[in-house]
GROMACS .gro file of N, CA and C in nm:
model
  288
    1MET      N    1   6.252  -0.340  -2.358
    1MET     CA    2   6.150  -0.318  -2.304
    1MET      C    3   6.146  -0.187  -2.178
    2HIS      N    4   5.992  -0.110  -2.176
    2HIS     CA    5   6.005   0.037  -2.098
    2HIS      C    6   5.992  -0.020  -1.979
    3ARG      N    7   6.052   0.038  -1.901
    3ARG     CA    8   6.045   0.069  -1.755
    3ARG      C    9   5.854   0.127  -1.700
    4THR      N   10   5.842   0.041  -1.636
    4THR     CA   11   5.718   0.147  -1.560
    4THR      C   12   5.725   0.285  -1.467
    5LYS      N   13   5.689   0.336  -1.433
    5LYS     CA   14   5.649   0.469  -1.386
    5LYS      C   15   5.739   0.429  -1.206
    6GLY      N   16   5.781   0.496  -1.141
    6GLY     CA   17   5.757   0.465  -0.957
    6GLY      C   18   5.841   0.340  -0.939
    7SER      N   19   5.875   0.363  -0.873
    7SER     CA   20   5.961   0.309  -0.775
    7SER      C   21   5.872   0.160  -0.737
    8LYS      N   22   5.925   0.041  -0.743
    8LYS     CA   23   5.898  -0.075  -0.708
    8LYS      C   24   5.912  -0.079  -0.552
    9ASN      N   25   6.049  -0.059  -0.573
    9ASN     CA   26   6.143  -0.042  -0.377
    9ASN      C   27   6.033   0.061  -0.270
   10LYS      N   28   5.988   0.152  -0.362
   10LYS     CA   29   5.907   0.282  -0.250
   10LYS      C   30   5.845   0.200  -0.107
   11PRO      N   31   5.849   0.232  -0.021
   11PRO     CA   32   5.867   0.184   0.081
   11PRO      C   33   5.662   0.198   0.142
   12LYS      N   34   5.579   0.089   0.150
   12LYS     CA   35   5.459   0.093   0.185
   12LYS      C   36   5.431   0.147   0.297
   13THR      N   37   5.349   0.292   0.318
   13THR     CA   38   5.291   0.350   0.487
   13THR      C   39   5.159   0.238   0.466
   14VAL      N   40   5.162   0.181   0.562
   14VAL     CA   41   5.031   0.119   0.632
   14VAL      C   42   4.972   0.267   0.768
   15THR      N   43   4.880   0.349   0.691
   15THR     CA   44   4.807   0.414   0.820
   15THR      C   45   4.708   0.395   0.855
   16ALA      N   46   4.655   0.261   0.876
   16ALA     CA   47   4.484   0.267   0.875
   16ALA      C   48   4.481   0.208   1.031
   17ASP      N   49   4.383   0.267   1.042
   17ASP     CA   50   4.378   0.309   1.168
   17ASP      C   51   4.235   0.147   1.195
   18PHE      N   52   4.267   0.076   1.225
   18PHE     CA   53   4.106  -0.041   1.216
   18PHE      C   54   4.003  -0.029   1.331
   19ALA      N   55   4.132   0.028   1.419
   19ALA     CA   56   3.975   0.046   1.530
   19ALA      C   57   3.926   0.142   1.477
   20THR      N   58   3.930   0.305   1.388
   20THR     CA   59   3.872   0.402   1.413
   20THR      C   60   3.824   0.327   1.279
   21GLN      N   61   3.826   0.238   1.170
   21GLN     CA   62   3.752   0.197   1.101
   21GLN      C   63   3.628   0.090   1.085
   22LEU      N   64   3.673   0.008   1.265
   22LEU     CA   65   3.573  -0.086   1.275
   22LEU      C   66   3.451   0.005   1.349
   23ALA      N   67   3.507   0.110   1.380
   23ALA     CA   68   3.341   0.158   1.475
   23ALA      C   69   3.263   0.233   1.392
   24GLU      N   70   3.320   0.282   1.258
   24GLU     CA   71   3.239   0.379   1.165
   24GLU      C   72   3.133   0.210   1.086
   25LYS      N   73   3.180   0.161   1.039
   25LYS     CA   74   3.182   0.088   0.989
   25LYS      C   75   3.071  -0.064   1.110
   26GLN      N   76   3.049   0.007   1.183
   26GLN     CA   77   2.960  -0.049   1.328
   26GLN      C   78   2.902   0.020   1.367
   27SER      N   79   2.911   0.183   1.384
   27SER     CA   80   2.826   0.297   1.359
   27SER      C   81   2.730   0.287   1.241
   28ALA      N   82   2.762   0.268   1.140
   28ALA     CA   83   2.681   0.262   0.974
   28ALA      C   84   2.573   0.136   0.999
   29LYS      N   85   2.637   0.042   1.049
   29LYS     CA   86   2.601  -0.101   1.019
   29LYS      C   87   2.454  -0.076   1.155
   30ASP      N   88   2.481  -0.004   1.253
   30ASP     CA   89   2.386   0.025   1.356
   30ASP      C   90   2.277   0.096   1.347
   31ALA      N   91   2.307   0.200   1.262
   31ALA     CA   92   2.213   0.305   1.212
   31ALA      C   93   2.142   0.217   1.067
   32LEU      N   94   2.209   0.157   0.998
   32LEU     CA   95   2.113   0.086   0.887
   32LEU      C   96   2.009  -0.032   0.922
   33THR      N   97   2.050  -0.071   1.090
   33THR     CA   98   1.947  -0.180   1.095
   33THR      C   99   1.840  -0.143   1.174
   34ALA      N  100   1.911  -0.023   1.247
   34ALA     CA  101   1.768   0.068   1.353
   34ALA      C  102   1.665   0.132   1.198
   35GLU      N  103   1.741   0.164   1.074
   35GLU     CA  104   1.639   0.193   0.988
   35GLU      C  105   1.554   0.083   0.932
   36ILE      N  106   1.624   0.004   0.865
   36ILE     CA  107   1.506  -0.143   0.830
   36ILE      C  108   1.379  -0.179   0.950
   37ALA      N  109   1.429  -0.163   1.109
   37ALA     CA  110   1.345  -0.198   1.162
   37ALA      C  111   1.257  -0.063   1.206
   38SER      N  112   1.283   0.050   1.175
   38SER     CA  113   1.150   0.160   1.133
   38SER      C  114   1.087   0.110   0.992
   39ILE      N  115   1.140   0.086   0.878
   39ILE     CA  116   1.071   0.115   0.788
   39ILE      C  117   0.994  -0.017   0.775
   40THR      N  118   1.011  -0.153   0.806
   40THR     CA  119   0.971  -0.287   0.832
   40THR      C  120   0.802  -0.228   0.925
   41ALA      N  121   0.849  -0.173   1.071
   41ALA     CA  122   0.716  -0.149   1.162
   41ALA      C  123   0.658  -0.071   1.054
   42ASN      N  124   0.673   0.037   0.981
   42ASN     CA  125   0.600   0.095   0.924
   42ASN      C  126   0.508  -0.001   0.752
   43ILE      N  127   0.603  -0.036   0.722
   43ILE     CA  128   0.543  -0.186   0.661
   43ILE      C  129   0.404  -0.212   0.738
   44ASN      N  130   0.451  -0.267   0.812
   44ASN     CA  131   0.336  -0.380   0.928
   44ASN      C  132   0.208  -0.206   0.936
   45THR      N  133   0.214  -0.179   0.995
   45THR     CA  134   0.149  -0.061   1.072
   45THR      C  135   0.060  -0.049   0.860
   46LEU      N  136   0.143   0.017   0.750
   46LEU     CA  137   0.102   0.002   0.654
   46LEU      C  138  -0.039  -0.085   0.584
   47LYS      N  139   0.064  -0.233   0.656
   47LYS     CA  140  -0.013  -0.361   0.596
   47LYS      C  141  -0.181  -0.378   0.651
   48ALA      N  142  -0.157  -0.349   0.763
   48ALA     CA  143  -0.292  -0.367   0.827
   48ALA      C  144  -0.433  -0.282   0.825
   49ASP      N  145  -0.339  -0.109   0.764
   49ASP     CA  146  -0.448  -0.062   0.743
   49ASP      C  147  -0.486  -0.091   0.652
   50LEU      N  148  -0.429  -0.151   0.510
   50LEU     CA  149  -0.497  -0.192   0.409
   50LEU      C  150  -0.583  -0.281   0.390
   51LYS      N  151  -0.558  -0.368   0.492
   51LYS     CA  152  -0.701  -0.460   0.526
   51LYS      C  153  -0.783  -0.462   0.576
   52GLU      N  154  -0.776  -0.334   0.644
   52GLU     CA  155  -0.857  -0.267   0.720
   52GLU      C  156  -0.977  -0.207   0.609
   53LYS      N  157  -0.919  -0.103   0.513
   53LYS     CA  158  -0.949  -0.026   0.421
   53LYS      C  159  -1.015  -0.135   0.285
   54LYS      N  160  -0.933  -0.239   0.274
   54LYS     CA  161  -1.007  -0.330   0.211
   54LYS      C  162  -1.110  -0.448   0.250
   55THR      N  163  -1.176  -0.462   0.393
   55THR     CA  164  -1.234  -0.512   0.413
   55THR      C  165  -1.370  -0.437   0.362
   56ALA      N  166  -1.348  -0.341   0.475
   56ALA     CA  167  -1.446  -0.181   0.430
   56ALA      C  168  -1.468  -0.204   0.303
   57LEU      N  169  -1.439  -0.213   0.145
   57LEU     CA  170  -1.448  -0.168   0.049
   57LEU      C  171  -1.541  -0.280  -0.008
   58LYS      N  172  -1.519  -0.445   0.047
   58LYS     CA  173  -1.578  -0.566   0.038
   58LYS      C  174  -1.717  -0.484   0.100
   59LYS      N  175  -1.692  -0.433   0.201
   59LYS     CA  176  -1.872  -0.405   0.265
   59LYS      C  177  -1.959  -0.304   0.216
   60ALA      N  178  -1.872  -0.238   0.185
   60ALA     CA  179  -1.950  -0.081   0.102
   60ALA      C  180  -2.006  -0.166  -0.076
   61GLU      N  181  -1.921  -0.232  -0.108
   61GLU     CA  182  -1.928  -0.288  -0.225
   61GLU      C  183  -2.083  -0.322  -0.251
   62LYS      N  184  -2.068  -0.435  -0.107
   62LYS     CA  185  -2.208  -0.548  -0.111
   62LYS      C  186  -2.331  -0.392  -0.094
   63GLU      N  187  -2.346  -0.297   0.038
   63GLU     CA  188  -2.405  -0.246  -0.015
   63GLU      C  189  -2.471  -0.192  -0.130
   64VAL      N  190  -2.365  -0.124  -0.207
   64VAL     CA  191  -2.395  -0.085  -0.363
   64VAL      C  192  -2.489  -0.189  -0.426
   65ALA      N  193  -2.451  -0.284  -0.443
   65ALA     CA  194  -2.531  -0.390  -0.500
   65ALA      C  195  -2.629  -0.436  -0.464
   66SER      N  196  -2.667  -0.436  -0.308
   66SER     CA  197  -2.752  -0.490  -0.265
   66SER      C  198  -2.910  -0.364  -0.264
   67LEU      N  199  -2.790  -0.226  -0.287
   67LEU     CA  200  -2.922  -0.097  -0.292
   67LEU      C  201  -2.916  -0.136  -0.462
   68GLU      N  202  -2.882  -0.179  -0.519
   68GLU     CA  203  -2.908  -0.124  -0.656
   68GLU      C  204  -3.047  -0.224  -0.679
   69ALA      N  205  -3.003  -0.345  -0.638
   69ALA     CA  206  -3.134  -0.435  -0.675
   69ALA      C  207  -3.239  -0.398  -0.640
   70LYS      N  208  -3.223  -0.338  -0.476
   70LYS     CA  209  -3.368  -0.314  -0.419
   70LYS      C  210  -3.407  -0.166  -0.555
   71LYS      N  211  -3.315  -0.121  -0.615
   71LYS     CA  212  -3.376  -0.007  -0.684
   71LYS      C  213  -3.398  -0.072  -0.854
   72ALA      N  214  -3.383  -0.175  -0.892
   72ALA     CA  215  -3.369  -0.274  -0.981
   72ALA      C  216  -3.540  -0.295  -0.975
   73GLU      N  217  -3.603  -0.333  -0.858
   73GLU     CA  218  -3.694  -0.411  -0.766
   73GLU      C  219  -3.772  -0.303  -0.774
   74ALA      N  220  -3.766  -0.211  -0.721
   74ALA     CA  221  -3.851  -0.072  -0.703
   74ALA      C  222  -3.893  -0.030  -0.856
   75GLU      N  223  -3.791  -0.013  -0.947
   75GLU     CA  224  -3.820   0.020  -1.068
   75GLU      C  225  -3.932  -0.060  -1.166
   76SER      N  226  -3.921  -0.201  -1.136
   76SER     CA  227  -3.970  -0.340  -1.172
   76SER      C  228  -4.154  -0.248  -1.156
   77VAL      N  229  -4.157  -0.297  -1.020
   77VAL     CA  230  -4.277  -0.310  -0.989
   77VAL      C  231  -4.358  -0.180  -1.043
   78VAL      N  232  -4.287  -0.065  -1.036
   78VAL     CA  233  -4.342   0.106  -1.042
   78VAL      C  234  -4.398   0.041  -1.269
   79LYS      N  235  -4.346   0.002  -1.293
   79LYS     CA  236  -4.356   0.018  -1.434
   79LYS      C  237  -4.443  -0.128  -1.411
   80ARG      N  238  -4.463  -0.220  -1.383
   80ARG     CA  239  -4.547  -0.290  -1.401
   80ARG      C  240  -4.694  -0.216  -1.327
   81LEU      N  241  -4.714  -0.105  -1.253
   81LEU     CA  242  -4.822  -0.087  -1.147
   81LEU      C  243  -4.899   0.012  -1.217
   82LEU      N  244  -4.721   0.119  -1.383
   82LEU     CA  245  -4.812   0.193  -1.384
   82LEU      C  246  -4.834   0.106  -1.577
   83ALA      N  247  -4.814  -0.025  -1.564
   83ALA     CA  248  -4.871  -0.064  -1.699
   83ALA      C  249  -5.000  -0.165  -1.689
   84SER      N  250  -5.026  -0.168  -1.531
   84SER     CA  251  -5.149  -0.163  -1.542
   84SER      C  252  -5.252  -0.099  -1.532
   85GLY      N  253  -5.237   0.041  -1.533
   85GLY     CA  254  -5.311   0.186  -1.543
   85GLY      C  255  -5.293   0.228  -1.436
   86MET      N  256  -5.206   0.228  -1.300
   86MET     CA  257  -5.250   0.301  -1.214
   86MET      C  258  -5.180   0.406  -1.271
   87SER      N  259  -5.261   0.513  -1.133
   87SER     CA  260  -5.140   0.694  -1.127
   87SER      C  261  -5.060   0.678  -1.069
   88ALA      N  262  -4.947   0.785  -1.061
   88ALA     CA  263  -4.831   0.793  -1.008
   88ALA      C  264  -4.855   0.827  -0.867
   89ASP      N  265  -5.013   0.868  -0.884
   89ASP     CA  266  -5.007   0.899  -0.677
   89ASP      C  267  -5.084   0.766  -0.653
   90GLU      N  268  -5.144   0.638  -0.691
   90GLU     CA  269  -5.150   0.575  -0.625
   90GLU      C  270  -4.975   0.491  -0.609
   91ILE      N  271  -4.973   0.488  -0.685
   91ILE     CA  272  -4.806   0.450  -0.685
   91ILE      C  273  -4.726   0.489  -0.594
   92LEU      N  274  -4.732   0.618  -0.566
   92LEU     CA  275  -4.650   0.673  -0.415
   92LEU      C  276  -4.715   0.596  -0.287
   93GLU      N  277  -4.890   0.639  -0.321
   93GLU     CA  278  -4.967   0.596  -0.221
   93GLU      C  279  -4.878   0.437  -0.153
   94LYS      N  280  -4.870   0.379  -0.229
   94LYS     CA  281  -4.836   0.210  -0.256
   94LYS      C  282  -4.654   0.128  -0.159
   95LEU      N  283  -4.598   0.288  -0.261
   95LEU     CA  284  -4.456   0.275  -0.194
   95LEU      C  285  -4.408   0.326  -0.090
   96LYS      N  286  -4.514   0.385   0.000
   96LYS     CA  287  -4.504   0.456   0.139
   96LYS      C  288  -4.528   0.281   0.253
   0.00000   0.00000   0.00000
């Protein structure tokens, strides 16, 4: 059987400075926590903006639908008046 390379009896040196590693990990944790808080605040702001924009869009859609209905009604009135034999000038006077 082959022997493994390296000595098994090599003394293990522990040079870990746990206090330094702990401080580094704690600062990384604090930085991530602050970044998460910032992103969360940004998301909440964007959610509020999105809600405002959606309500404005709904209001604009209602106004467009109302104007389209009025336009269709006006066109039907004009067609009816033209069919009854009125001139364009008389129709314009009635619309005013």
